[in-house]
Each structure stands twice: as structure tokens, then as C-alpha cells.
PDB file of C-alpha atoms in Angstrom:
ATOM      1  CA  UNK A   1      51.188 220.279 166.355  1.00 76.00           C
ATOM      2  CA  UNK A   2      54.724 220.408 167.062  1.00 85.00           C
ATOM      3  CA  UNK A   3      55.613 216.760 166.669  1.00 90.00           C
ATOM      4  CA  UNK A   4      56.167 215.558 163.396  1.00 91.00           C
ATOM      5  CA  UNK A   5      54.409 212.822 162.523  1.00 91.00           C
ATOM      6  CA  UNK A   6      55.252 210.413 159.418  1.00 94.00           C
ATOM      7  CA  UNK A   7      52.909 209.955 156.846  1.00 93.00           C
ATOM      8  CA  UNK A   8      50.109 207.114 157.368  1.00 91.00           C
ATOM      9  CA  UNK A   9      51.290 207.582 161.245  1.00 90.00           C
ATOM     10  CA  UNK A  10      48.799 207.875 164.109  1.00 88.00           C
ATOM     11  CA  UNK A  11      49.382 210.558 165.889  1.00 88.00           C
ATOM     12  CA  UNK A  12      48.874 209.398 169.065  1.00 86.00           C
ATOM     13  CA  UNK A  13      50.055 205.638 168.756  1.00 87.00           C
ATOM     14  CA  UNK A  14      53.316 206.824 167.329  1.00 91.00           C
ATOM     15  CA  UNK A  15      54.454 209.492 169.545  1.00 92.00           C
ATOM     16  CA  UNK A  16      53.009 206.963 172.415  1.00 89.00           C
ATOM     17  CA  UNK A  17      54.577 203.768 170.627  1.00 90.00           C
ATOM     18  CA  UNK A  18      57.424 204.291 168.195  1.00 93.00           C
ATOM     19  CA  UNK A  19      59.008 207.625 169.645  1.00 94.00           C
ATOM     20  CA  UNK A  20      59.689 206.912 173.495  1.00 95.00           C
ATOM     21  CA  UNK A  21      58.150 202.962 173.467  1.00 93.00           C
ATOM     22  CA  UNK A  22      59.464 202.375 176.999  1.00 94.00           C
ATOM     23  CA  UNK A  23      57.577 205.180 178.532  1.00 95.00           C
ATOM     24  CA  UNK A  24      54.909 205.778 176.142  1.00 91.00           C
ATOM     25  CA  UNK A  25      53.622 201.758 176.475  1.00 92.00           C
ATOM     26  CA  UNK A  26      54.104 201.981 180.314  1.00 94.00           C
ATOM     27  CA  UNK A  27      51.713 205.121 180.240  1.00 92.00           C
ATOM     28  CA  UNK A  28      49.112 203.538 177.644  1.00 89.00           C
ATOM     29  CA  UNK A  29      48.927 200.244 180.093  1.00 92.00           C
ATOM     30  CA  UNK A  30      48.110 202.921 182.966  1.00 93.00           C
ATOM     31  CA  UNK A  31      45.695 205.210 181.395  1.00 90.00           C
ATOM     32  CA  UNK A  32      43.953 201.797 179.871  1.00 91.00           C
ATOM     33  CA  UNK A  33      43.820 200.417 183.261  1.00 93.00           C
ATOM     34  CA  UNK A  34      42.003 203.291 184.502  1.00 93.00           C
ATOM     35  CA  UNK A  35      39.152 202.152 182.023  1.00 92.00           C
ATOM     36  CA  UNK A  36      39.848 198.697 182.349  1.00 92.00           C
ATOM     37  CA  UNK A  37      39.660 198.089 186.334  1.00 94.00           C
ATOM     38  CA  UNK A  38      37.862 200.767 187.795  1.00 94.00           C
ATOM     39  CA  UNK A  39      35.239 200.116 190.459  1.00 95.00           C
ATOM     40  CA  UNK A  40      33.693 203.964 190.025  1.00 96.00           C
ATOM     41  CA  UNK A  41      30.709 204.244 188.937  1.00 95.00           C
ATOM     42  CA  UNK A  42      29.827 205.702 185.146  1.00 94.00           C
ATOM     43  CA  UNK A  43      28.459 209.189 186.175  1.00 95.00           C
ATOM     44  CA  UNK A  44      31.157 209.794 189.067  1.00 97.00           C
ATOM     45  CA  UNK A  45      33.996 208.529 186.258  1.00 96.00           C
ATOM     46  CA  UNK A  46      32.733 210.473 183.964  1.00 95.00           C
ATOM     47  CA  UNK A  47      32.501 213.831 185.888  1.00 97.00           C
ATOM     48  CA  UNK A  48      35.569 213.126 186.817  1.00 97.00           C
ATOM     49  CA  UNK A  49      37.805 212.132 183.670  1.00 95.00           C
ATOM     50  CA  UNK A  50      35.321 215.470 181.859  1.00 95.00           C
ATOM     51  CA  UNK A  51      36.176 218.028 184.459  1.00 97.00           C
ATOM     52  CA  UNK A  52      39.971 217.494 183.890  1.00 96.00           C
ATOM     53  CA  UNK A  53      39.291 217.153 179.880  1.00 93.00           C
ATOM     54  CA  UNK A  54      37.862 220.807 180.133  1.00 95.00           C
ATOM     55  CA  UNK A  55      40.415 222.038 182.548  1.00 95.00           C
ATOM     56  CA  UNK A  56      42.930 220.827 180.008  1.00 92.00           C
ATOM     57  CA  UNK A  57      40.948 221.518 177.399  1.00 89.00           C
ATOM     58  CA  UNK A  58      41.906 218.439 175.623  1.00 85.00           C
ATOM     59  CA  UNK A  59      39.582 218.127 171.990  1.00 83.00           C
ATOM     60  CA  UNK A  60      40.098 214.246 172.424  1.00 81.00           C
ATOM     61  CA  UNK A  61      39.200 213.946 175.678  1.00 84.00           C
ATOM     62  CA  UNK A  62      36.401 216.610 175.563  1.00 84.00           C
ATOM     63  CA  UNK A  63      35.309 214.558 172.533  1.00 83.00           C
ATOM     64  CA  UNK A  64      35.494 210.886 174.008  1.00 81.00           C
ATOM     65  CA  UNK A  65      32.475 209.218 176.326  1.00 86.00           C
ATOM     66  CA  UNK A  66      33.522 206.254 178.120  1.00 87.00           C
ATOM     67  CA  UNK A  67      31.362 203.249 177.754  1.00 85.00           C
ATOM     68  CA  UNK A  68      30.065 200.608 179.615  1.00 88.00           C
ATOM     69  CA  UNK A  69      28.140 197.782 178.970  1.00 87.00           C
ATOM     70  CA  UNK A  70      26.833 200.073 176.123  1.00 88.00           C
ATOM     71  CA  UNK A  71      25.865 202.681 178.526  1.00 91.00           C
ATOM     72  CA  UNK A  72      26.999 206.442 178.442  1.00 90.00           C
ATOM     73  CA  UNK A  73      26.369 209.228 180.466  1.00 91.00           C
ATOM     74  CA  UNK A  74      23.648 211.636 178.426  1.00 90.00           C
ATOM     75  CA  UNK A  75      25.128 214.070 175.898  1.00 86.00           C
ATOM     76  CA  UNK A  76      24.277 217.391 178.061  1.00 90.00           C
ATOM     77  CA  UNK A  77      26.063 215.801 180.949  1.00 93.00           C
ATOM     78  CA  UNK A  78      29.692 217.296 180.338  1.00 90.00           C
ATOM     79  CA  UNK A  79      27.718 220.716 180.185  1.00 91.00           C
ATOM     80  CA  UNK A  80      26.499 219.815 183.250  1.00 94.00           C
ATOM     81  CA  UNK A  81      30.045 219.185 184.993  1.00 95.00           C
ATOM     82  CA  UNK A  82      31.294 222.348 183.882  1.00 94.00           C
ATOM     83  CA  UNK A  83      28.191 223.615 186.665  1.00 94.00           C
ATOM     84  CA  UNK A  84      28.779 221.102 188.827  1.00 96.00           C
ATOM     85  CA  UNK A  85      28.276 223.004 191.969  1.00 95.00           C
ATOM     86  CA  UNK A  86      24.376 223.781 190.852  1.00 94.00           C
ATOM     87  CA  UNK A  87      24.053 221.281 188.020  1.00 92.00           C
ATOM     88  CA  UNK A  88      20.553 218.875 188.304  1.00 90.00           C
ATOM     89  CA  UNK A  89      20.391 215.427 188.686  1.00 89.00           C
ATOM     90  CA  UNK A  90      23.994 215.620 190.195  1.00 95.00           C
ATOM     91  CA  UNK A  91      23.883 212.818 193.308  1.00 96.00           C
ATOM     92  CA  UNK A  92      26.736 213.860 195.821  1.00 97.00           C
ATOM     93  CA  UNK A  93      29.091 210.865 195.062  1.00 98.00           C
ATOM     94  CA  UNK A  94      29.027 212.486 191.303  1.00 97.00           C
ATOM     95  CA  UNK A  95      29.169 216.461 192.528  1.00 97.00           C
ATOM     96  CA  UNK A  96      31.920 215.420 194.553  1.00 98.00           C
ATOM     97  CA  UNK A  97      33.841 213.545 191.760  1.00 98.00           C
ATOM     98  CA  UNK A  98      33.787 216.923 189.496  1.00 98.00           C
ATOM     99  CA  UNK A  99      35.120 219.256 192.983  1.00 98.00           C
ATOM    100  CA  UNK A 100      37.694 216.720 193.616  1.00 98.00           C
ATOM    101  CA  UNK A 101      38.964 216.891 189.640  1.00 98.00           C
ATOM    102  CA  UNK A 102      39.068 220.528 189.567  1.00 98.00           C
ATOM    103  CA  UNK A 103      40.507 221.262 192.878  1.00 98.00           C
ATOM    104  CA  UNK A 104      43.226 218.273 192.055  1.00 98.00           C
ATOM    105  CA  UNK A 105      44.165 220.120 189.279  1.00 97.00           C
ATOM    106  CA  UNK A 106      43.990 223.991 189.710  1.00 97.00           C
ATOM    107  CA  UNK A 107      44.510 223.649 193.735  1.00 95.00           C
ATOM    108  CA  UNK A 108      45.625 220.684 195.551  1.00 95.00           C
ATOM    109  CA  UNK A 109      46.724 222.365 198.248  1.00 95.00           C
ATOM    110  CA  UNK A 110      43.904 223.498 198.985  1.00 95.00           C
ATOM    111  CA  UNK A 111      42.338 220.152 200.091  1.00 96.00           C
ATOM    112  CA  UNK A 112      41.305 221.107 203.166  1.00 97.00           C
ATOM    113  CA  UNK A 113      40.177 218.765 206.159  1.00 97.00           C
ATOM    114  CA  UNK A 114      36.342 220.048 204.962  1.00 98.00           C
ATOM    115  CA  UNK A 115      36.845 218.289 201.438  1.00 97.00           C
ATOM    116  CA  UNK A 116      38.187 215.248 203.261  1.00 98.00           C
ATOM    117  CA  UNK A 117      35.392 215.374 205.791  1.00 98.00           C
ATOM    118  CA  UNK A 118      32.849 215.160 203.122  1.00 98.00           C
ATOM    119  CA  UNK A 119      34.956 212.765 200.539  1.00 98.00           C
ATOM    120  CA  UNK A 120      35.444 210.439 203.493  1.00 98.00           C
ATOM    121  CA  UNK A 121      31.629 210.702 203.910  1.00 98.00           C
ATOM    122  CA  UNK A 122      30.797 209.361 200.366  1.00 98.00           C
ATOM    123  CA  UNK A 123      33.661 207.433 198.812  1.00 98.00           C
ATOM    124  CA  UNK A 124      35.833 204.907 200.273  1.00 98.00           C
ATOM    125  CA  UNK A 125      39.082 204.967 200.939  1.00 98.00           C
ATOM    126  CA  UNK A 126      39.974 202.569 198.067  1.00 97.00           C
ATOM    127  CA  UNK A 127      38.225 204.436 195.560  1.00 98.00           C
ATOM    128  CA  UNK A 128      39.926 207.718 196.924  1.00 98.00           C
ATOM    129  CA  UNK A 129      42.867 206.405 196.122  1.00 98.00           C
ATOM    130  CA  UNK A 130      41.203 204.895 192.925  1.00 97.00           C
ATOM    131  CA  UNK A 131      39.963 208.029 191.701  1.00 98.00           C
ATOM    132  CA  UNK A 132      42.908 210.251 192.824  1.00 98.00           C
ATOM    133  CA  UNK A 133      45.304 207.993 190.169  1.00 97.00           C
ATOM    134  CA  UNK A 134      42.812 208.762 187.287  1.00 97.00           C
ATOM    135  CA  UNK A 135      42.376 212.179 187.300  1.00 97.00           C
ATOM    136  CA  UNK A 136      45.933 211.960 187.690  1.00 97.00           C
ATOM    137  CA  UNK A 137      46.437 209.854 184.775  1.00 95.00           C
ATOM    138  CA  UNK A 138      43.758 212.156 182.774  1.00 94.00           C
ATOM    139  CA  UNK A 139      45.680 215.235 183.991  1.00 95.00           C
ATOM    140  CA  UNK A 140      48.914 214.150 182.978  1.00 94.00           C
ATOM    141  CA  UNK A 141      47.884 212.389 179.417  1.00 91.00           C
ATOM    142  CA  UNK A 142      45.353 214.513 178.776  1.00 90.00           C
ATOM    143  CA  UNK A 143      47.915 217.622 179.092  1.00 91.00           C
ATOM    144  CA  UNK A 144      50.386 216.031 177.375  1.00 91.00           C
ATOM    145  CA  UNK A 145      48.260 215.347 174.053  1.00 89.00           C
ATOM    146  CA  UNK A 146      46.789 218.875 174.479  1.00 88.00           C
ATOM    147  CA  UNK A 147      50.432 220.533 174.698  1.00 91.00           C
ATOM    148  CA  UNK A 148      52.096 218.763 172.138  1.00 91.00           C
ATOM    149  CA  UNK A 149      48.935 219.659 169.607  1.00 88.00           C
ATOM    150  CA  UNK A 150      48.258 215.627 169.275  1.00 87.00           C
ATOM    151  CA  UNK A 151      44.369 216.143 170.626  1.00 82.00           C
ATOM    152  CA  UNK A 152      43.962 218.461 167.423  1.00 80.00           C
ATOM    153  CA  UNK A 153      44.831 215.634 165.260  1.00 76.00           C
ATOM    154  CA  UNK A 154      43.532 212.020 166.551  1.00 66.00           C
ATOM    155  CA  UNK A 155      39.932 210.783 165.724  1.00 54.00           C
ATOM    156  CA  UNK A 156      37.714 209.119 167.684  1.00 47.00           C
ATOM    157  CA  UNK A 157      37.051 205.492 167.056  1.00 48.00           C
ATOM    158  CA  UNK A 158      33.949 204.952 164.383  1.00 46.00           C
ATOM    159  CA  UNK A 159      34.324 208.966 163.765  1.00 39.00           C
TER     160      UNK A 159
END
């Protein structure tokens, strides 16, 4: 890590909170409302929010399953999204979730009217946009923690 962090600190709540609180609380409140209001489904979310966590490679976010309603996706699923053009039990709305993650973040220029064709065919314009601002926010947070060695250091809750 190349941050140093005070002893007793959390890693992540004090370079979030204490070192830069204006921006760090204004990005919290956005990543947490990407939990808090989506309309996605769990699998579609989930392939989403992992395929980024690999393409980051963020331990935290590799490590975390989002929960709802006490549901998770199974454990072999984030194996599955890393095969998520020939991965089983993949419905398109989910398949399409992982593509969309990956090509957001390794080529978004490459989002050709074939993508939008089929996107269009399956999702909403509302959760287009919905989707597009959290693998955004999980590209951009997810980085961060990765890059500045914080994703080595946080635990999970109840680990």
C-alpha cells in the first residue's frame, strides 16, 4: 500500500473519510447508491459489478457478493463471468451485463451499433443508463482501491 494509514485506521474509511472528506463522502454516497437504488436484477448486477472487479482485479471487490433480501448469486458464478460468452445458465439480459462491463472498460469505443442493437433489445433505456453509471462507479472505485494497495488491506464485513 502506498497510503499510510494511522494505527486503529480503516483503510478504506479513512483515505475515503478523513483524507479528502469532500470527495471521498461524495463518492461513498454514489457507489452506495448503486447498491441502494438499483432496479437490475441480482445475476445481471452481479455479472456486471464481477466482470469489472476482475478486470481491475480488485481483492475487495473480487471478494464481496452483493446481497439481497438474503439472496446471492452461487459461489461458481464469478467463475462463470470470467466465460461469459459460453458460460451455462447465463440468460441474455445477464451475458449481456458481463460484455457490456468488459467492453466499457477495456474498449468503449468499440460500442458498435451491433452492441446497441442487441442492448436495446434486452434492457431499457433507463437501466442502460442505470447500469452504464455502475460499472462506472465500480471501474473508477474499484481501480482506485486496487491502485493505491487499499483492496490488499480492507476485510470484508463478518470476515
Amino acid at each position: 500500500m502506498i497510503i499510510d494509514i494511522p494505527e486503529g485506521q480503516e483503510p478504506i474509511g479513512y483515505v475515503w473519510g478523513d483524507m479528502v472528506p469532500g470527495i471521498g463522502m461524495a463518492a461513498a454516497n454514489f457507489s452506495l447508491s448503486v447498491y441502494q437504488h438499483t432496479s437490475l436484477g441480482l445475476r445481471e448486477f452481479e455479472a456486471a459489478r464481477l466482470r469489472i472487479a476482475q478486470i481491475n482485479g480488485c481483492l475487495f471487490c473480487l471478494d464481496w457478493r452483493t446481497e439481497r433480501d438474503g439472496d446471492k448469486v452461487e459461489e461458481e458464478f464469478a467463475d462463470a463471468v470470467s466465460e461469459w460468452r459460453t458460460a451455462e445458465g447465463f440468460d441474455d439480459r445477464t451475458r449481456l451485463a458481463a460484455e457490456y462491463a468488459e467492453r466499457y472498460a477495456l474498449d468503449h469505443h468499440g460500442l458498435d451499433e451491433e452492441f446497441w442493437t442487441r442492448m436495446t433489445a434486452h434492457y431499457s433505456q433507463r437501466e442502460i443508463v442505470e447500469l452504464s453509471m455502475s460499472i462506472g462507479s465500480w471501474l473508477a472505485f474499484g481501480r482506485l482501491n486496487h491502485v493505491l494497495g487499499l483492496d490488499a488491506v480492507c476485510v470484508l464485513p463478518g470476515h
